[in-house]
Coordinates of C-alpha atoms and ligand atoms in Angstrom, one line a residue:
Chain A
M1205 CA -5.6 -69.0 28.1
K1206 CA -7.1 -68.0 31.4
T1207 CA -10.5 -69.1 32.5
P1208 CA -13.2 -66.5 33.0
E1209 CA -12.8 -66.9 36.7
E1210 CA -9.0 -66.4 36.5
R1211 CA -9.5 -63.2 34.4
L1212 CA -11.9 -61.8 36.9
N1213 CA -9.7 -62.6 39.8
H1214 CA -6.8 -61.0 38.0
F1215 CA -8.8 -57.9 37.3
N1216 CA -9.9 -57.7 41.0
A1217 CA -6.4 -58.2 42.2
C1218 CA -5.2 -55.3 40.0
I1219 CA -7.9 -53.1 41.4
E1220 CA -7.1 -54.2 44.9
S1221 CA -3.4 -53.5 44.6
E1222 CA -3.8 -50.2 42.8
V1223 CA -2.4 -51.5 39.5
K1224 CA -4.0 -49.4 36.7
I1225 CA -6.3 -51.2 34.2
E1226 CA -5.0 -50.6 30.7
P1227 CA -6.8 -50.7 27.4
K1228 CA -5.6 -54.2 26.4
D1229 CA -6.4 -55.7 29.8
W1230 CA -9.4 -57.8 30.3
M1231 CA -12.2 -56.0 32.2
P1232 CA -15.8 -56.7 33.1
D1233 CA -18.3 -55.4 30.6
E1234 CA -19.9 -53.3 33.2
Y1235 CA -16.6 -51.7 34.1
R1236 CA -16.0 -50.9 30.4
K1237 CA -19.5 -49.5 30.0
T1238 CA -19.2 -47.3 33.1
M1239 CA -15.8 -46.1 32.0
I1240 CA -17.1 -45.2 28.5
R1241 CA -20.1 -43.4 30.1
Q1242 CA -17.9 -41.4 32.4
L1243 CA -15.2 -40.6 29.9
S1244 CA -17.6 -39.5 27.2
Q1245 CA -19.7 -37.5 29.6
H1246 CA -16.5 -35.8 30.8
A1247 CA -15.3 -35.1 27.2
H1248 CA -18.7 -33.7 26.2
S1249 CA -18.7 -31.5 29.2
E1250 CA -15.4 -29.9 28.2
V1251 CA -16.8 -29.3 24.7
I1252 CA -20.3 -28.0 25.7
G1253 CA -18.6 -25.9 28.3
M1254 CA -17.0 -23.9 25.5
Q1255 CA -20.4 -22.4 24.7
P1256 CA -21.2 -20.3 27.8
E1257 CA -17.6 -19.0 27.9
G1258 CA -17.5 -18.5 24.2
N1259 CA -20.5 -16.3 24.7
W1260 CA -18.2 -13.6 26.1
V1261 CA -15.1 -13.9 23.9
L1262 CA -16.2 -11.2 21.5
R1263 CA -17.1 -8.8 24.3
A1264 CA -14.2 -9.4 26.7
P1265 CA -13.3 -6.0 28.1
S1266 CA -9.5 -5.9 27.4
L1267 CA -7.1 -7.5 25.0
R1268 CA -5.5 -9.4 27.9
A1269 CA -8.9 -10.6 29.1
K1270 CA -9.8 -11.7 25.6
K1271 CA -6.6 -13.6 25.2
I1272 CA -6.9 -15.3 28.6
L1273 CA -10.5 -16.4 28.0
L1274 CA -9.8 -17.6 24.5
A1275 CA -6.8 -19.6 25.7
K1276 CA -8.9 -21.1 28.5
I1277 CA -11.6 -22.2 26.1
Q1278 CA -9.0 -23.7 23.9
D1279 CA -7.6 -25.6 26.9
E1280 CA -11.1 -27.0 27.5
G1281 CA -11.4 -28.1 23.8
G1282 CA -8.0 -29.7 24.2
H1283 CA -9.3 -31.6 27.3
G1284 CA -12.2 -32.7 25.2
L1285 CA -9.9 -34.1 22.5
Y1286 CA -7.8 -35.8 25.0
L1287 CA -10.7 -37.4 26.8
Y1288 CA -12.3 -38.5 23.5
S1289 CA -9.1 -40.3 22.7
A1290 CA -9.0 -41.9 26.2
A1291 CA -12.6 -43.1 25.6
E1292 CA -11.7 -44.5 22.2
T1293 CA -9.2 -46.9 23.9
L1294 CA -12.3 -48.7 25.2
G1295 CA -13.7 -49.4 21.7
I1296 CA -16.1 -46.5 21.0
S1297 CA -15.5 -43.9 18.2
R1298 CA -15.7 -40.1 18.6
D1299 CA -18.5 -40.2 16.0
E1300 CA -20.5 -42.6 18.0
M1301 CA -20.0 -40.5 21.1
I1302 CA -21.2 -37.4 19.3
E1303 CA -24.2 -39.3 18.0
Q1304 CA -25.0 -40.4 21.6
L1305 CA -24.7 -36.8 22.7
H1306 CA -27.1 -35.7 20.1
S1307 CA -29.6 -38.4 20.8
G1308 CA -29.6 -37.6 24.5
K1309 CA -28.1 -41.0 25.4
A1310 CA -24.8 -39.5 26.5
K1311 CA -24.9 -36.6 29.0
Y1312 CA -22.7 -33.7 29.8
S1313 CA -22.3 -31.8 33.1
S1314 CA -25.5 -29.9 34.0
I1315 CA -23.6 -26.8 35.1
F1316 CA -23.3 -25.8 31.4
N1317 CA -27.1 -25.5 31.2
Y1318 CA -26.9 -22.2 33.1
P1319 CA -26.4 -19.0 31.1
A1320 CA -23.3 -16.7 31.3
L1321 CA -25.2 -13.4 31.6
T1322 CA -22.5 -10.9 32.5
W1323 CA -18.8 -10.6 32.3
A1324 CA -18.7 -11.5 36.0
D1325 CA -20.0 -14.9 35.1
I1326 CA -16.7 -15.5 33.3
G1327 CA -15.0 -14.9 36.6
A1328 CA -17.5 -17.1 38.5
I1329 CA -17.3 -19.9 36.0
G1330 CA -13.5 -20.0 36.2
W1331 CA -13.4 -19.7 39.9
L1332 CA -16.4 -21.8 41.0
V1333 CA -17.0 -24.2 38.1
D1334 CA -13.4 -25.0 37.3
G1335 CA -12.7 -24.9 41.1
A1336 CA -15.3 -27.6 41.7
A1337 CA -14.0 -29.6 38.7
I1338 CA -10.5 -29.5 40.1
V1339 CA -11.6 -31.0 43.4
N1340 CA -13.3 -33.8 41.6
Q1341 CA -10.5 -34.3 39.1
I1342 CA -7.6 -34.3 41.6
S1343 CA -9.5 -37.2 43.2
L1344 CA -9.8 -38.8 39.8
Q1345 CA -6.0 -38.8 39.2
R1346 CA -6.1 -42.0 41.3
T1347 CA -8.9 -43.6 39.2
S1348 CA -8.3 -47.2 38.3
Y1349 CA -8.4 -46.8 34.5
G1350 CA -4.9 -45.9 33.3
P1351 CA -5.7 -43.6 30.4
Y1352 CA -8.3 -41.7 32.4
S1353 CA -5.9 -41.3 35.3
R1354 CA -3.2 -40.0 33.1
A1355 CA -5.6 -37.6 31.4
M1356 CA -6.6 -36.2 34.8
V1357 CA -3.0 -35.6 35.8
R1358 CA -2.4 -33.6 32.7
I1359 CA -5.7 -31.7 32.8
C1360 CA -5.5 -30.7 36.5
K1361 CA -2.4 -28.6 35.8
E1362 CA -4.4 -26.4 33.4
E1363 CA -7.5 -26.3 35.5
S1364 CA -5.8 -24.7 38.4
F1365 CA -4.7 -21.8 36.1
H1366 CA -8.3 -21.5 35.0
Q1367 CA -9.4 -21.2 38.6
R1368 CA -6.9 -18.6 39.4
Q1369 CA -7.8 -16.5 36.4
G1370 CA -11.5 -16.7 37.3
Y1371 CA -10.7 -15.6 40.8
E1372 CA -8.6 -12.8 39.5
I1373 CA -11.6 -11.5 37.5
M1374 CA -13.8 -11.6 40.6
T1375 CA -11.1 -9.8 42.6
T1376 CA -10.6 -7.1 40.1
M1377 CA -14.4 -6.5 39.9
M1378 CA -14.7 -6.5 43.7
N1379 CA -12.1 -3.7 43.7
G1380 CA -13.9 -1.8 41.0
T1381 CA -16.9 0.4 40.6
A1382 CA -20.2 -0.2 42.4
E1383 CA -21.7 -1.6 39.3
Q1384 CA -18.8 -4.1 38.9
K1385 CA -19.2 -5.2 42.5
E1386 CA -22.9 -5.7 42.0
M1387 CA -22.2 -7.8 38.9
A1388 CA -19.7 -9.9 40.8
Q1389 CA -22.1 -10.6 43.7
D1390 CA -24.9 -11.3 41.3
A1391 CA -22.8 -13.9 39.5
M1392 CA -21.8 -15.4 42.9
N1393 CA -25.5 -15.7 43.8
R1394 CA -26.4 -17.5 40.6
W1395 CA -23.4 -19.8 40.3
W1396 CA -22.9 -20.9 44.0
W1397 CA -25.6 -23.5 44.3
P1398 CA -25.2 -25.0 40.8
S1399 CA -21.5 -25.4 41.4
L1400 CA -22.3 -27.3 44.6
M1401 CA -24.6 -29.5 42.6
M1402 CA -21.8 -30.4 40.2
F1403 CA -20.6 -33.1 42.7
G1404 CA -23.8 -35.0 42.1
P1405 CA -26.6 -36.2 44.4
P1406 CA -25.9 -36.8 48.1
D1407 CA -24.2 -40.1 48.9
N1408 CA -27.3 -41.9 50.1
E1409 CA -29.1 -41.2 46.8
S1410 CA -26.3 -41.6 44.3
A1411 CA -27.1 -44.3 41.8
H1412 CA -23.6 -45.1 40.5
T1413 CA -21.4 -44.4 43.5
K1414 CA -21.2 -47.7 45.2
Q1415 CA -20.0 -49.9 42.3
S1416 CA -17.7 -47.1 41.1
M1417 CA -16.1 -46.9 44.5
Q1418 CA -15.6 -50.6 44.5
W1419 CA -13.9 -50.5 41.2
K1420 CA -12.0 -47.5 42.3
I1421 CA -13.2 -45.5 39.3
K1422 CA -14.5 -43.0 41.9
R1423 CA -12.1 -42.6 44.9
E1424 CA -14.1 -40.3 47.2
S1425 CA -17.8 -39.8 47.6
N1426 CA -19.9 -36.9 46.3
D1427 CA -20.4 -35.4 49.7
V1428 CA -16.8 -35.6 50.8
L1429 CA -15.7 -33.8 47.6
R1430 CA -18.5 -31.2 47.9
Q1431 CA -17.4 -30.4 51.5
R1432 CA -13.8 -30.0 50.5
F1433 CA -14.8 -27.5 47.8
I1434 CA -17.0 -25.6 50.2
D1435 CA -14.3 -25.3 52.8
K1436 CA -11.7 -23.9 50.5
T1437 CA -14.1 -21.6 48.5
V1438 CA -16.0 -19.9 51.3
D1439 CA -12.8 -18.4 52.6
Q1440 CA -11.8 -17.2 49.1
A1441 CA -15.2 -15.5 48.8
H1442 CA -15.0 -13.7 52.1
F1443 CA -11.4 -12.6 51.4
I1444 CA -12.6 -10.4 48.4
G1445 CA -15.8 -9.3 50.1
L1446 CA -18.3 -11.6 48.4
T1447 CA -21.2 -12.9 50.4
V1448 CA -22.1 -16.6 50.1
P1449 CA -25.8 -16.7 49.2
D1450 CA -26.7 -19.0 52.1
K1451 CA -28.0 -17.0 55.2
N1452 CA -27.9 -20.1 57.5
M1453 CA -24.4 -21.3 56.6
K1454 CA -22.4 -21.7 59.8
F1455 CA -18.8 -22.6 60.6
N1456 CA -18.5 -25.6 62.9
E1457 CA -15.6 -25.0 65.2
S1458 CA -15.2 -28.5 66.2
T1459 CA -15.1 -30.0 62.7
Q1460 CA -13.5 -26.9 61.2
Q1461 CA -16.0 -27.1 58.4
Y1462 CA -18.7 -24.9 56.9
E1463 CA -22.2 -26.3 57.3
I1464 CA -24.5 -25.2 54.4
S1465 CA -28.2 -25.2 54.1
P1466 CA -30.0 -28.0 52.3
I1467 CA -29.4 -28.1 48.6
D1468 CA -32.4 -27.7 46.4
W1469 CA -32.2 -31.1 44.7
E1470 CA -35.5 -30.5 42.9
E1471 CA -33.7 -27.9 40.8
F1472 CA -30.9 -30.3 40.1
K1473 CA -33.4 -33.0 38.9
Q1474 CA -35.1 -30.5 36.7
V1475 CA -31.9 -29.4 35.0
I1476 CA -30.6 -33.0 34.7
S1477 CA -33.9 -34.0 33.0
G1478 CA -33.7 -31.3 30.4
N1479 CA -35.5 -28.4 32.1
G1480 CA -32.6 -26.0 32.8
P1481 CA -32.3 -22.6 31.3
C1482 CA -30.0 -23.6 28.4
N1483 CA -30.4 -27.3 27.9
H1484 CA -32.1 -27.0 24.6
K1485 CA -29.8 -24.2 23.4
R1486 CA -26.6 -26.0 24.2
L1487 CA -27.6 -29.2 22.5
S1488 CA -29.2 -27.7 19.5
H1489 CA -26.2 -25.5 19.0
H1490 CA -23.9 -28.4 19.0
I1491 CA -26.2 -30.3 16.6
K1492 CA -26.5 -27.3 14.3
V1493 CA -22.7 -26.7 14.1
H1494 CA -22.0 -30.3 13.6
K1495 CA -24.4 -30.4 10.6
Q1496 CA -23.0 -27.2 9.2
G1497 CA -19.5 -28.7 9.3
K1498 CA -20.5 -31.9 7.5
W1499 CA -19.2 -30.7 4.2
V1500 CA -15.8 -29.8 5.6
R1501 CA -15.4 -33.3 7.1
E1502 CA -16.6 -34.9 3.9
A1503 CA -14.2 -32.8 1.8
A1504 CA -11.3 -33.9 4.0
L1505 CA -12.3 -37.6 3.6
A1506 CA -12.8 -37.3 -0.2
F1507 CA -9.5 -35.5 -0.6
S1508 CA -7.5 -38.1 1.2
K1509 CA -9.2 -40.8 -0.9
N1510 CA -8.4 -39.0 -4.1
Q1511 CA -4.8 -38.7 -2.9
Q1512 CA -4.6 -42.4 -2.3
K1513 CA -6.1 -43.1 -5.7
N1514 CA -3.6 -40.8 -7.4
K1515 CA -0.8 -42.6 -5.6
A1516 CA -2.1 -45.9 -6.8
T1517 CA -2.3 -44.9 -10.4
L1518 CA 1.2 -43.5 -10.1
F1519 CA 2.4 -47.0 -9.3
T1520 CA 0.3 -48.9 -11.9
N1521 CA 1.4 -46.6 -14.7
Chain Q
M400 CA 2.2 14.7 7.9
N401 CA 5.0 14.6 10.4
T402 CA 6.9 11.4 10.9
K403 CA 5.7 10.7 14.4
K404 CA 2.0 11.1 13.5
A405 CA 2.6 8.9 10.4
L406 CA 4.3 6.2 12.5
Y407 CA 1.4 6.3 14.9
N408 CA -1.1 5.8 12.1
Y409 CA 1.0 3.1 10.6
C410 CA 1.2 1.3 13.9
L411 CA -2.6 1.6 14.3
R412 CA -3.1 0.1 10.9
L413 CA -1.0 -2.9 11.8
A414 CA -2.8 -3.1 15.2
D415 CA -6.3 -2.8 13.8
N416 CA -5.6 -5.4 11.1
N417 CA -4.5 -7.8 13.9
L418 CA -7.4 -7.0 16.2
I419 CA -10.1 -7.3 13.5
A420 CA -8.6 -10.5 12.2
G421 CA -8.5 -11.9 15.8
Q422 CA -12.1 -10.8 16.5
R423 CA -13.5 -12.4 13.4
L424 CA -11.6 -15.6 13.9
A425 CA -12.7 -15.8 17.5
E426 CA -16.2 -16.0 16.3
W427 CA -15.4 -19.6 15.4
C428 CA -15.1 -20.4 19.0
S429 CA -17.5 -23.4 19.6
N430 CA -18.7 -23.0 16.0
G431 CA -16.0 -25.0 14.1
P432 CA -16.9 -27.9 11.7
I433 CA -14.8 -30.2 13.8
L434 CA -13.1 -29.7 17.2
E435 CA -9.6 -29.6 15.8
E436 CA -10.5 -26.9 13.3
D437 CA -12.4 -24.9 16.0
L438 CA -9.2 -24.9 18.0
A439 CA -7.1 -24.0 15.0
M440 CA -9.2 -21.0 14.2
T441 CA -9.1 -19.7 17.7
N442 CA -5.4 -20.4 17.9
F443 CA -5.0 -18.1 14.9
A444 CA -7.2 -15.6 16.7
L445 CA -4.9 -15.7 19.7
D446 CA -1.9 -15.1 17.5
Y447 CA -3.5 -12.0 15.9
L448 CA -4.7 -10.7 19.3
G449 CA -1.2 -11.1 20.7
Q450 CA 0.3 -9.1 17.9
A451 CA -2.4 -6.5 18.2
E452 CA -1.6 -6.0 21.8
F453 CA 2.1 -5.3 21.0
H454 CA 1.1 -2.8 18.3
Y455 CA -1.4 -1.0 20.4
N456 CA 1.0 -0.6 23.2
Y457 CA 3.6 0.8 20.8
A458 CA 0.9 3.1 19.4
A459 CA 0.1 4.3 22.9
E460 CA 3.7 5.2 23.6
L461 CA 4.0 7.0 20.3
E462 CA 0.9 9.0 21.0
G463 CA 2.2 10.0 24.4
K464 CA -1.1 11.0 25.8
N465 CA -1.1 8.5 28.7
R466 CA -3.8 6.4 27.0
S467 CA -3.4 2.6 27.4
G468 CA -3.3 0.2 24.5
D469 CA -6.7 -1.0 25.5
E470 CA -8.2 2.5 25.4
I471 CA -6.9 2.9 21.8
A472 CA -8.2 -0.6 20.9
F473 CA -11.6 -0.3 22.4
T474 CA -12.8 3.3 22.4
R475 CA -12.3 4.7 18.9
S476 CA -15.2 5.1 16.4
E477 CA -15.6 3.4 13.0
R478 CA -13.9 6.1 11.0
Q479 CA -10.8 6.0 13.2
Y480 CA -10.0 2.3 12.5
F481 CA -7.4 1.8 9.8
N482 CA -7.8 -2.0 9.1
C483 CA -8.3 -3.3 5.6
L484 CA -11.8 -4.1 4.4
L485 CA -11.1 -7.8 3.8
L486 CA -10.7 -8.6 7.4
E487 CA -13.9 -6.9 8.6
Q488 CA -16.1 -8.9 6.2
P489 CA -18.4 -11.3 8.0
N490 CA -17.1 -14.8 8.3
G491 CA -19.7 -16.5 6.1
D492 CA -19.1 -20.3 5.9
F493 CA -15.9 -22.1 6.8
A494 CA -14.7 -21.8 3.2
Q495 CA -15.0 -18.0 3.2
S496 CA -13.3 -17.6 6.5
M497 CA -10.5 -19.8 5.3
M498 CA -10.3 -17.9 2.0
K499 CA -10.0 -14.7 4.0
I500 CA -7.1 -16.0 6.1
F501 CA -5.4 -17.4 3.1
L502 CA -5.5 -14.2 1.0
Y503 CA -4.6 -12.0 4.0
S504 CA -1.8 -14.2 5.4
A505 CA -0.3 -14.4 1.9
F506 CA -0.1 -10.6 2.1
A507 CA 0.9 -10.3 5.7
K508 CA 3.7 -12.8 5.3
L509 CA 5.3 -10.5 2.7
L510 CA 4.6 -7.3 4.6
L511 CA 6.1 -8.6 7.8
G512 CA 9.0 -10.1 5.9
A513 CA 9.8 -6.7 4.5
L514 CA 9.1 -5.0 7.9
T515 CA 11.8 -7.0 9.5
H516 CA 14.2 -4.6 7.7
S517 CA 12.3 -1.5 8.8
Q518 CA 14.5 1.4 10.1
D519 CA 12.1 1.5 13.0
E520 CA 13.5 -1.0 15.4
R521 CA 10.3 -1.7 17.3
L522 CA 8.4 -2.4 14.1
A523 CA 11.2 -4.6 12.9
A524 CA 11.3 -6.6 16.1
L525 CA 7.5 -7.0 16.1
A526 CA 7.6 -8.2 12.5
T527 CA 10.3 -10.7 13.4
K528 CA 8.2 -12.0 16.2
G529 CA 5.0 -12.2 14.2
I530 CA 6.2 -13.7 10.9
K531 CA 6.5 -17.3 12.1
E532 CA 2.9 -17.3 13.2
I533 CA 1.7 -15.7 9.9
K534 CA 3.7 -18.2 7.9
Y535 CA 1.9 -21.0 9.7
H536 CA -1.5 -19.4 9.0
F537 CA -0.6 -19.3 5.3
R538 CA 0.5 -22.9 5.2
H539 CA -2.6 -24.2 7.1
S540 CA -5.1 -22.1 5.1
S541 CA -3.3 -23.0 1.8
E542 CA -3.7 -26.7 2.6
C543 CA -7.3 -26.3 3.5
I544 CA -8.1 -24.4 0.3
I545 CA -6.4 -27.1 -1.8
R546 CA -8.3 -29.8 0.1
F547 CA -11.6 -28.0 -0.5
G548 CA -10.8 -27.4 -4.2
N549 CA -10.1 -31.1 -4.6
G550 CA -12.5 -32.5 -2.2
T551 CA -16.2 -32.9 -2.9
E552 CA -18.4 -31.1 -5.4
E553 CA -19.8 -29.1 -2.6
S554 CA -16.5 -28.1 -1.1
Q555 CA -15.3 -27.1 -4.6
H556 CA -18.4 -25.0 -5.1
R557 CA -18.2 -23.3 -1.7
S558 CA -14.5 -22.4 -2.1
Q559 CA -15.0 -21.0 -5.6
F560 CA -17.9 -18.9 -4.2
A561 CA -15.7 -17.8 -1.3
L562 CA -13.0 -16.7 -3.7
N563 CA -15.6 -14.7 -5.7
E564 CA -16.9 -13.0 -2.6
I565 CA -13.6 -12.1 -1.0
W566 CA -11.4 -11.3 -4.0
P567 CA -12.9 -7.8 -4.6
Y568 CA -11.5 -6.7 -1.2
T569 CA -7.9 -7.7 -2.0
A570 CA -6.9 -4.5 -3.9
D571 CA -7.5 -2.6 -0.7
L572 CA -4.6 -4.4 0.9
F573 CA -2.2 -2.6 -1.4
E574 CA -3.8 0.8 -1.3
M575 CA -1.3 3.5 0.0
N576 CA -1.9 7.0 1.4
D577 CA -0.1 9.9 3.0
T578 CA 1.0 7.7 5.9
D579 CA 2.9 5.4 3.6
Q580 CA 4.4 8.3 1.7
A581 CA 5.7 9.9 4.8
L582 CA 7.4 6.7 6.0
I583 CA 8.6 4.9 2.8
S584 CA 11.5 7.3 2.0
L585 CA 12.7 6.9 5.6
G586 CA 12.9 3.2 5.3
I587 CA 10.3 2.7 8.0
A588 CA 7.2 1.6 6.0
V589 CA 7.1 -0.9 3.1
D590 CA 6.2 0.2 -0.4
L591 CA 3.1 -2.0 -0.9
N592 CA 3.4 -1.9 -4.7
S593 CA 6.6 -3.8 -4.4
L594 CA 4.8 -6.7 -2.7
H595 CA 2.0 -7.1 -5.3
T596 CA 3.7 -9.3 -7.8
S597 CA 5.0 -11.8 -5.2
W598 CA 1.6 -11.9 -3.6
L599 CA -0.2 -12.7 -6.9
L600 CA 2.4 -15.4 -7.5
S601 CA 2.0 -17.2 -4.2
V602 CA -1.8 -16.8 -4.2
N603 CA -2.1 -18.1 -7.8
E604 CA 0.1 -21.1 -7.1
I605 CA -2.3 -22.3 -4.4
L606 CA -5.5 -21.4 -6.3
N607 CA -4.2 -23.3 -9.3
A608 CA -3.5 -26.3 -7.2
A609 CA -7.0 -26.0 -5.8
N610 CA -8.6 -25.7 -9.3
L611 CA -10.0 -22.3 -8.4
S612 CA -10.1 -19.3 -10.6
V613 CA -10.3 -15.6 -10.1
I614 CA -13.0 -13.7 -11.9
H615 CA -11.3 -10.8 -13.5
N616 CA -12.7 -7.2 -13.9
Q617 CA -14.7 -7.4 -10.7
H618 CA -15.2 -4.0 -9.0
M619 CA -12.6 -3.7 -6.3
Y620 CA -13.5 -2.0 -3.0
K621 CA -11.0 0.3 -1.3
G622 CA -10.6 2.6 1.6
G623 CA -9.9 0.7 4.8
Y624 CA -6.5 2.3 5.6
K625 CA -8.2 5.7 5.3
G626 CA -11.0 4.7 7.6
N627 CA -13.6 4.3 4.9
H628 CA -15.1 1.0 5.9
T629 CA -18.0 -1.3 4.9
E630 CA -21.1 -1.3 7.1
H631 CA -19.9 -4.5 8.8
L632 CA -17.2 -2.8 10.9
G633 CA -19.7 -0.8 13.0
H634 CA -21.5 -3.9 14.2
L635 CA -18.3 -5.7 15.0
L636 CA -17.2 -2.7 17.1
C637 CA -20.5 -2.4 18.8
E638 CA -20.1 -5.9 20.2
M639 CA -16.4 -5.7 20.9
Q640 CA -16.5 -2.3 22.7
Y641 CA -19.7 -2.9 24.7
L642 CA -18.1 -3.2 28.2
Q643 CA -15.6 -0.4 27.7
R644 CA -18.3 1.9 26.4
A645 CA -20.9 1.0 29.1
H646 CA -18.4 1.4 32.0
P647 CA -16.0 4.2 31.0
G648 CA -12.9 4.1 33.1
A649 CA -13.6 0.8 34.8
I650 CA -10.7 -1.6 35.2
W651 CA -11.2 -5.2 34.3
Ligands
FE2_2332 FE1 -13.5 -29.4 32.9
FE2_2333 FE1 -11.2 -28.7 31.3
FE2_2334 FE1 -11.0 -25.5 32.9

């Protein structure tokens, strides 16, 4: 048996030398809590994110588009399942996580509190939202918790498809009719700033960043990741004729980076604290569907119990 | 009816069945009772939509008017759709949706099985491609129905109610018209009467295992293959066709 001090030293040495922390390893309570919070938040985000995109499945404009969108949403649901399992390795059940989502204790990414108003939003979500997610998730492939790191490796492959498909929608629309171009630009205008906010508050105000960086849960800071996303995305926008909705954005020749205008963090705070356009709708939808499905889950449970009983009587007879 | 026109109609019927099945199942997206079942339903939707795409593209070739498969899929009116009535019925609760897939896939499995021997090579090839998926839908939905029938009092009740609601649309699956007559003797289409006994057998086997029973002498609704639909189809099309109708000729 190791003393508490030895255990902590061992944990720190693992972090230090880039050895992944695995479910059976000892870890500080705070590390476990942080990991559960982040994994469940990530899992819930994948699942809640199915709603805005699901909003367009029935109206997708071609069979191909319908199939691609449906497959994408399925991928997201699959990511949700995968991340719920990763969180369960830390000693919390999926039911508990869903309960925490419904009570408001667990969060999901604020980006999904914005509405998907036109078909172009499906393009913008794939391109910008999945695009921002990838930048974050590539960085998380090196996160210190083993199951999370492996989940990210697997998930990133699919996310890059999503981003390409979203960009393809935007490209097609920008090559289309005047109305289609207008829709695409409008979607760009609405999704640009929220997707920049996805990386979280600026480094000097981020509540969790410091400890998470020490534990190597988080590998790069919010601002670094945000800038990386901006630099790759602005060029993509210009390439298909979209305007970035930021009149004062400039390209800095010496740093080779785009410098954007200040982000409206007040909007971010509002959406985080429940006052976004769709906060209530997203959560109440999840709660409603979960309640409606209760009898299905109960039936499955009752059925397997009955089966076991039948087997038992088979043996006693 | 000449053979080509009949084949086009027949192909549309297969395509429309797949599309309407896919569209209804896709409604379960982010509405499933548990994430796994949400994904299963939309997975089935994807299977049907994939099959629909093949059939529409074939129909477009047969028509020879330079229309794309998408134009045929998205720009016809209610009376020009040849899908069966069962598939256009609203989803209802999870038991009703499952009952629809169960009763339909039991039928489609036999139909595609027979179509693999069609004299029309394209139809035969598409049937061979599709049947694996349909068999899986049948297996999954059968297991669900058995679970519901032997689960809780509520699930028993809901699945019996579902059966009562859906059963009256099952005779329509086997209703033939001029299109069938023109193609059966050529060995292209399947005589649907020849599938009925096997269908009843496989359906009854599962319903018995689920302790569910069919109410006999219900009024049976018919007309889907002739374009005589229930009121539900128009609403489904309204939603599905919105972008194609609002932006004629646009490419997406
Ligand atoms: Fe994601
Ligand atoms: Fe995802
Ligand atoms: Fe994604």
